[in-house]
Every structure is written in C-alpha cells, then in structure tokens.
Coordinates of C-alpha atoms and ligand atoms in Angstrom, one line a residue:
M969 CA 0.0 0.0 0.0
P970 CA 1.6 3.4 -1.0
A971 CA 2.3 5.6 2.0
S972 CA 0.0 8.3 0.6
D973 CA -2.9 5.9 0.9
H974 CA -2.5 5.3 4.6
R975 CA -1.2 8.5 6.2
P976 CA -2.0 8.5 10.0
A977 CA -4.0 11.5 11.2
A978 CA -1.0 12.8 13.2
Q979 CA 0.9 13.5 9.9
I980 CA -1.9 15.6 8.4
P981 CA -0.6 19.0 7.4
G982 CA -1.2 21.7 10.0
G983 CA -2.5 19.2 12.5
A984 CA -6.1 19.6 11.2
V985 CA -7.8 16.3 11.2
F986 CA -11.4 16.8 10.1
P987 CA -12.5 20.5 10.2
H988 CA -16.0 19.9 8.7
R989 CA -19.1 20.2 10.8
H990 CA -21.3 18.3 8.4
L991 CA -20.7 15.6 5.8
T992 CA -22.9 16.8 2.9
G993 CA -20.7 15.5 0.1
I994 CA -17.2 14.4 -1.0
A995 CA -16.9 17.7 -2.8
G996 CA -15.1 20.0 -0.3
L997 CA -13.1 17.2 1.3
K998 CA -9.4 17.2 0.8
P999 CA -7.7 13.9 -0.1
H1000 CA -6.1 13.6 3.4
Q1001 CA -9.5 14.1 5.0
I1002 CA -11.0 11.3 2.9
L1003 CA -8.1 9.1 3.9
F1004 CA -8.6 10.1 7.5
L1005 CA -12.2 8.8 7.5
L1006 CA -11.1 5.6 5.8
D1007 CA -8.3 5.1 8.4
E1008 CA -10.9 5.7 11.2
A1009 CA -13.2 3.1 9.7
E1010 CA -10.5 0.4 9.7
Q1011 CA -10.8 0.0 13.5
W1012 CA -14.5 -0.6 13.2
V1013 CA -14.1 -3.3 10.5
D1014 CA -11.8 -5.2 12.9
A1015 CA -14.1 -4.6 15.9
N1016 CA -17.3 -5.7 14.0
R1017 CA -15.6 -8.8 12.7
A1018 CA -14.4 -9.7 16.1
H1019 CA -17.8 -9.1 17.7
A1020 CA -15.8 -6.9 20.1
K1021 CA -17.2 -5.6 23.3
P1022 CA -19.4 -2.6 22.4
D1023 CA -17.7 0.8 22.4
K1024 CA -20.4 3.2 23.7
R1025 CA -18.6 6.5 22.8
L1026 CA -21.9 8.0 21.6
A1027 CA -23.8 7.1 24.7
G1028 CA -26.3 9.8 25.7
L1029 CA -26.4 11.2 22.1
T1030 CA -29.6 11.2 20.0
Q1031 CA -29.2 10.2 16.3
I1032 CA -32.2 10.9 14.0
N1033 CA -32.2 9.1 10.7
A1034 CA -34.7 11.1 8.6
F1035 CA -35.3 9.2 5.3
F1036 CA -37.5 10.9 2.8
E1037 CA -36.7 8.1 0.2
N1038 CA -36.6 4.4 0.4
S1039 CA -33.4 2.6 1.6
T1040 CA -32.3 -0.8 2.8
R1041 CA -28.5 -0.6 3.1
T1042 CA -28.0 3.0 4.1
L1043 CA -30.7 3.2 6.6
L1044 CA -30.0 -0.1 8.3
S1045 CA -26.2 0.5 8.4
F1046 CA -26.6 4.0 9.9
E1047 CA -28.9 2.5 12.5
I1048 CA -26.6 -0.4 13.3
A1049 CA -23.6 2.0 13.3
G1050 CA -25.2 4.4 15.8
K1051 CA -26.4 1.6 18.1
R1052 CA -23.0 -0.1 18.1
L1053 CA -21.6 3.2 19.3
G1054 CA -24.2 3.6 22.0
A1055 CA -26.3 6.4 20.5
D1056 CA -30.1 6.5 20.9
V1057 CA -31.2 6.0 17.3
V1058 CA -34.6 7.2 16.1
N1059 CA -35.7 6.6 12.5
M1060 CA -38.1 9.0 10.8
H1061 CA -39.7 7.5 7.7
A1062 CA -41.3 10.2 5.5
A1063 CA -44.2 8.0 4.5
Q1064 CA -45.3 7.9 8.2
S1065 CA -44.5 11.5 9.0
S1066 CA -46.2 14.9 8.8
V1067 CA -44.4 15.4 5.4
K1068 CA -47.4 13.5 4.0
K1069 CA -49.7 16.3 5.5
G1070 CA -47.8 19.0 3.6
E1071 CA -45.1 20.0 6.1
T1072 CA -42.2 21.7 4.4
L1073 CA -38.7 20.4 4.5
I1074 CA -37.5 23.4 6.5
D1075 CA -40.3 23.0 9.1
T1076 CA -39.4 19.3 9.4
A1077 CA -35.7 20.3 10.0
V1078 CA -36.6 22.9 12.6
T1079 CA -38.8 20.3 14.3
L1080 CA -36.0 17.7 14.5
N1081 CA -33.7 20.4 15.8
A1082 CA -36.1 21.4 18.5
M1083 CA -35.9 17.9 19.8
R1084 CA -32.2 18.5 20.4
A1085 CA -30.9 15.8 18.1
D1086 CA -27.1 15.4 18.4
V1087 CA -26.7 14.2 14.8
I1088 CA -29.1 14.0 11.9
V1089 CA -28.7 11.6 9.0
I1090 CA -30.8 12.5 5.9
R1091 CA -31.8 10.9 2.7
H1092 CA -33.9 13.1 0.4
G1093 CA -35.0 12.9 -3.3
S1094 CA -34.0 16.5 -4.0
S1095 CA -30.5 17.5 -4.8
G1096 CA -29.3 20.1 -2.2
A1097 CA -32.0 19.2 0.4
V1098 CA -29.4 18.0 2.8
Q1099 CA -27.3 21.1 2.5
L1100 CA -30.4 23.2 3.1
I1101 CA -31.2 21.3 6.3
A1102 CA -27.7 21.6 7.5
T1103 CA -28.1 25.4 7.5
K1104 CA -31.2 25.1 9.8
V1105 CA -30.0 22.9 12.6
D1106 CA -27.5 23.1 15.4
C1107 CA -26.0 19.6 15.1
P1108 CA -23.9 17.7 12.5
V1109 CA -25.8 16.5 9.4
L1110 CA -24.8 13.5 7.3
N1111 CA -26.0 13.1 3.8
A1112 CA -27.3 9.6 3.2
G1113 CA -28.0 10.4 -0.5
D1114 CA -29.7 13.5 -2.0
G1115 CA -31.3 13.4 -5.4
W1116 CA -28.7 13.2 -8.2
H1117 CA -26.2 15.1 -6.1
E1118 CA -24.1 13.0 -3.7
H1119 CA -24.0 9.9 -1.5
P1120 CA -20.7 10.5 0.3
T1121 CA -20.8 7.5 2.7
Q1122 CA -21.3 5.2 -0.3
A1123 CA -18.2 6.6 -1.9
L1124 CA -16.3 6.2 1.3
L1125 CA -17.3 2.6 1.8
D1126 CA -16.5 1.9 -1.9
A1127 CA -13.0 3.5 -1.4
L1128 CA -12.5 1.4 1.7
T1129 CA -13.5 -1.8 -0.1
I1130 CA -11.1 -1.0 -3.0
R1131 CA -8.2 -0.1 -0.7
R1132 CA -8.6 -3.3 1.4
R1133 CA -9.1 -5.6 -1.6
R1134 CA -6.6 -4.0 -4.0
G1135 CA -4.0 -2.7 -1.5
S1136 CA -4.3 0.9 -2.8
I1137 CA -6.6 3.3 -4.5
A1138 CA -4.0 5.4 -6.3
G1139 CA -3.3 4.1 -9.8
Q1140 CA -6.2 1.7 -9.9
R1141 CA -8.2 1.7 -13.1
V1142 CA -11.8 1.9 -12.0
V1143 CA -14.6 1.6 -14.5
I1144 CA -18.0 2.9 -13.4
C1145 CA -20.7 1.7 -15.8
G1146 CA -24.4 2.5 -16.0
D1147 CA -26.7 5.5 -15.5
I1148 CA -24.0 8.0 -14.7
L1149 CA -26.4 10.9 -15.4
H1150 CA -28.8 10.2 -12.5
S1151 CA -26.4 8.6 -10.1
R1152 CA -25.3 10.3 -6.9
V1153 CA -23.2 7.2 -6.2
A1154 CA -21.3 7.8 -9.5
R1155 CA -20.8 11.5 -8.7
S1156 CA -19.5 10.9 -5.2
N1157 CA -17.3 8.1 -6.4
M1158 CA -15.8 10.2 -9.2
L1159 CA -15.0 12.9 -6.7
A1160 CA -13.5 10.5 -4.1
L1161 CA -11.6 8.2 -6.5
T1162 CA -10.0 11.0 -8.6
A1163 CA -9.1 12.8 -5.4
L1164 CA -7.2 9.6 -4.3
A1165 CA -5.5 9.4 -7.7
A1166 CA -7.3 6.5 -9.2
E1167 CA -7.8 6.4 -13.0
V1168 CA -11.6 6.6 -13.4
R1169 CA -13.4 5.6 -16.6
V1170 CA -17.1 6.1 -16.9
C1171 CA -19.2 4.2 -19.4
G1172 CA -22.9 4.2 -20.5
P1173 CA -25.2 5.3 -23.3
A1174 CA -24.8 8.9 -24.4
T1175 CA -28.3 9.6 -23.1
L1176 CA -27.2 8.7 -19.6
M1177 CA -23.8 10.5 -19.7
P1178 CA -23.6 14.0 -18.3
A1179 CA -22.3 16.7 -20.7
A1180 CA -18.6 17.7 -20.2
I1181 CA -18.0 14.8 -17.8
E1182 CA -14.3 15.0 -18.6
R1183 CA -14.2 18.1 -16.4
M1184 CA -14.5 15.8 -13.4
G1185 CA -11.2 14.2 -14.3
V1186 CA -12.7 11.0 -15.7
T1187 CA -12.6 9.5 -19.2
P1188 CA -16.0 8.7 -20.8
F1189 CA -16.6 5.6 -22.9
A1190 CA -19.7 4.6 -24.9
D1191 CA -18.3 1.1 -25.6
F1192 CA -18.2 -1.1 -22.5
D1193 CA -15.8 -3.7 -23.9
T1194 CA -13.2 -0.9 -24.6
A1195 CA -13.7 0.6 -21.2
L1196 CA -13.1 -2.7 -19.5
D1197 CA -9.7 -3.2 -21.0
G1198 CA -7.2 -3.7 -18.1
A1199 CA -9.7 -2.6 -15.4
D1200 CA -8.8 -3.3 -11.8
V1201 CA -12.3 -2.5 -10.5
V1202 CA -15.7 -2.6 -12.3
M1203 CA -18.4 -0.7 -10.5
M1204 CA -21.9 -1.4 -11.9
L1205 CA -24.8 1.0 -11.4
R1206 CA -28.5 0.3 -11.9
L1207 CA -30.8 2.3 -14.1
Q1208 CA -32.3 5.0 -11.9
N1209 CA -35.8 4.6 -13.4
E1210 CA -37.3 6.7 -10.6
R1211 CA -35.3 9.7 -11.6
M1212 CA -36.0 9.4 -15.4
S1213 CA -38.8 11.2 -17.2
G1214 CA -39.2 9.6 -20.6
A1215 CA -37.2 6.9 -22.3
F1216 CA -33.4 7.0 -22.0
I1217 CA -32.8 3.6 -23.4
P1218 CA -34.6 1.6 -26.1
S1219 CA -35.2 -1.4 -23.8
T1220 CA -33.7 -3.2 -20.8
R1221 CA -32.9 -6.1 -23.1
E1222 CA -30.8 -4.0 -25.4
Y1223 CA -29.2 -2.2 -22.5
H1224 CA -28.1 -5.5 -21.0
L1225 CA -26.6 -6.6 -24.4
R1226 CA -24.5 -3.4 -24.6
Y1227 CA -23.9 -2.6 -20.9
G1228 CA -24.6 -5.7 -18.9
L1229 CA -21.6 -7.2 -17.0
T1230 CA -21.4 -10.9 -18.0
D1231 CA -18.6 -13.4 -17.4
E1232 CA -17.5 -13.0 -21.0
R1233 CA -17.2 -9.2 -20.6
L1234 CA -15.5 -9.4 -17.3
A1235 CA -12.7 -11.4 -19.0
R1236 CA -11.6 -8.1 -20.7
A1237 CA -10.7 -6.7 -17.3
K1238 CA -7.7 -7.8 -15.3
P1239 CA -7.9 -11.5 -14.2
D1240 CA -8.3 -10.4 -10.6
A1241 CA -10.5 -7.4 -11.2
L1242 CA -13.0 -6.6 -8.5
V1243 CA -16.7 -6.4 -9.2
M1244 CA -18.7 -3.8 -7.2
H1245 CA -22.3 -2.6 -7.1
P1246 CA -23.8 -0.2 -4.5
G1247 CA -27.2 -2.0 -4.6
P1248 CA -30.0 -2.5 -5.1
M1249 CA -29.1 -4.7 -8.1
N1250 CA -31.3 -5.5 -11.1
R1251 CA -30.0 -8.9 -11.9
G1252 CA -30.1 -9.7 -15.6
V1253 CA -30.0 -6.0 -16.5
E1254 CA -26.7 -4.4 -15.5
I1255 CA -25.2 -7.5 -14.0
T1256 CA -25.7 -11.3 -14.3
S1257 CA -26.1 -13.4 -11.2
S1258 CA -22.9 -15.4 -12.0
V1259 CA -20.8 -12.2 -11.9
A1260 CA -22.7 -10.7 -8.9
D1261 CA -22.3 -13.9 -6.9
H1262 CA -18.7 -14.7 -8.0
P1263 CA -17.0 -16.0 -4.9
E1264 CA -13.6 -14.3 -5.5
R1265 CA -14.3 -11.4 -7.8
S1266 CA -17.5 -9.9 -6.3
A1267 CA -17.1 -7.5 -3.4
I1268 CA -20.8 -6.6 -3.2
T1269 CA -21.5 -8.0 0.2
E1270 CA -18.1 -6.7 1.5
Q1271 CA -19.3 -3.2 0.4
V1272 CA -22.3 -3.6 2.7
E1273 CA -20.0 -4.7 5.6
M1274 CA -17.7 -1.7 5.0
G1275 CA -20.8 0.5 5.0
V1276 CA -21.3 -0.1 8.7
A1277 CA -17.7 0.6 9.6
V1278 CA -17.6 3.8 7.5
R1279 CA -20.8 5.1 9.0
M1280 CA -19.5 4.3 12.5
A1281 CA -16.4 6.4 11.7
C1282 CA -18.4 9.3 10.3
L1283 CA -20.8 9.4 13.3
D1284 CA -17.8 9.2 15.7
V1285 CA -15.8 11.9 13.9
L1286 CA -18.6 14.3 13.3
T1287 CA -19.8 14.2 17.0
R1288 CA -16.3 14.7 18.4
R1289 CA -16.8 18.5 18.7
A1290 CA -20.0 18.0 20.8
R1291 CA -18.3 15.4 22.9
G1292 CA -15.2 17.5 23.5
V1293 CA -13.0 14.9 21.9
E1294 CA -9.9 15.9 19.9
G1295 CA -9.7 15.0 16.3
W1296 CA -12.3 17.2 14.6
A1297 CA -10.2 20.4 13.9
Ligands
CP1019 N1 -26.5 1.8 -1.9 C1 -27.6 2.3 -1.4 O1 -27.7 3.6 -1.1 O2 -28.6 1.4 -1.1 P1 -30.0 1.8 -0.4 O3 -30.8 2.6 -1.3 O4 -30.6 0.4 -0.1 O5 -29.7 2.5 0.9

C-alpha cells in the first residue's frame, strides 16, 4: 500500500484532522480528509468482525435518521452504526411523518432540531436538500443520499473496499458503468476516486452520460468492452428509473446486451478485477447473477460490511466536537 494511501492523522498538514461540521458530500473534502475517514473506519471493520465488546462512545447522544426516500442498506447500516456506538437512534420515515400532510422540509428540519438531536442523517429525493437542512439545525448533518447530487458515505465505503481488496486506490483503473447521469453514487465516487489518484473511466449510453463529464477528471466511454480493457475494478450501477422522465434507453434487453456485466465481458478486465455494485441490483439487466455472486471477484457483500464501519467512523468523527473529543479540527 503506498504511503500516501495510509497516512496517519498525526501527519496531516497543519494538524487539522477533520474540520468539517457536516458531511454533505465528498466535494469539499481534501484527499487527506477522505483518507482520515477511511483510516478511522478500519478499527470498526476489525471490531465488527471480532464481535468486540461494544464501544459506547456515543452514549447519551440522539441520532435521528430522517429518510424521505426508500433505503435498505444505508438506513440499516446507519442505524446499526449508531447503536454499536451507544447512540439513541430514532428513525423517521417520511411515509409515516407529517411530510405527508404537507409540512415543508425546513419546518421538518426545525422540528427535528427542537428535539435536540445530536446528529441527523438525511436521505432526500431532491439534490441540495441535505445542505439546506444543514443550515437550519445546530447539530452535524450527514448526507445519506440527496437526489442526483451526492452519496458520500457510499463513496467512502467503496473506497475502503477497494483499498482493502486492491491494497491501494492510487493508480487503480476503476470503470463505473451505467446510469451516470442520474447517479449520486457515480458522482461521489468520481470525486473520491479522482481525489485519491485512481484512473476513473465512466461508461454508459450517451443519453445517460452528463455533458462535459471530462471536467470531473474522468474518461468517458460509450463502448463497455473498450472501457473494461485492463480494469482493476468494475463498478456497476442500476438504471435509476425513478429519476428518469421519458425513455433514456430503447429497452432493458438492449441495455443488457450493450452494458450488462457478464462473465465474457468481465474477462476483458484484469484477471483479478474486483466487481462492485452499490445495490440495489437489477440482476439480468446491469449484471448477471454469475458475476454478482462470484466468490472471489464480487465485493458486493463486502461493500455492505464496509458501510457499517464507514458510518461508525463518520458518526464518531462528526460528533467529536460536541463530545469535546480531539480530532475534529
Ligand atoms: N446503496 C444504497 O444507497 O442502497 P440503499 O438505497 O438500499 O440505501
């Protein structure tokens, strides 16, 4: 592992460890701050695997998970992460909340704040909603995915998975394939992986590729076979049908033929290339079951495992200021 990939917090320039009050995106994080969060997460991977005695450093704190959009992995892992650290975790599902009665986002945020939450985790269907809420509350806010914008903890858990499985992030050729246009996962990953000096290729139909994507420091490909050449990591994304208005692809069958990851296609990548998917997967569309379930190549369940560790690290780091613990600035 290159030294730059694993720099201990003490060596961070100026002694600043993590000066941010919120985690609304990867944008705005410096490479050493991303690495700091990954390094912090490592201890929780080990502790979780060892079923270690609970570390209740968040005891007495109230964590509210406010989810205005569906989620399995992110919601559950934030809940598990908070509980493993001893926080009192409360989940607010929009479908059962007063949002359904017409309450505005800002009124909801002010209400959560009045309950003296110590940390709020938010998923919302609108890009920028989490940043807006962060300006209305007194506690740290973590973005659990907002519209097409960002999903920072997903990018962190993906980076941790790559670093652990490949030994490094710098220099890795990572192919992200699918609905790049509508994907907050793609956006956060492009930001994180380019910041950490990976070579990032993005691939998908022209209708699902943002204009001027090269400005993000990535290389676009329309042909998946070409993009896969020599890949170290292949990250597949689902079609975000819920964010599409109109037809962006002729049919899912044709999409699978051109952009589905099959065993034959994967053979174009390096022999030990890693297969990743943030979930939920649409088997038979962007990925076949034999690839998704490959015992050595697929890191999909490991991504889920890393999600708990990364979210424990983020909750810990972002509440350090309130707990009077060093390591936040
Ligand atoms: N990867 C991800 O965000 O999954 P969920 O929508 O299930 O949280």
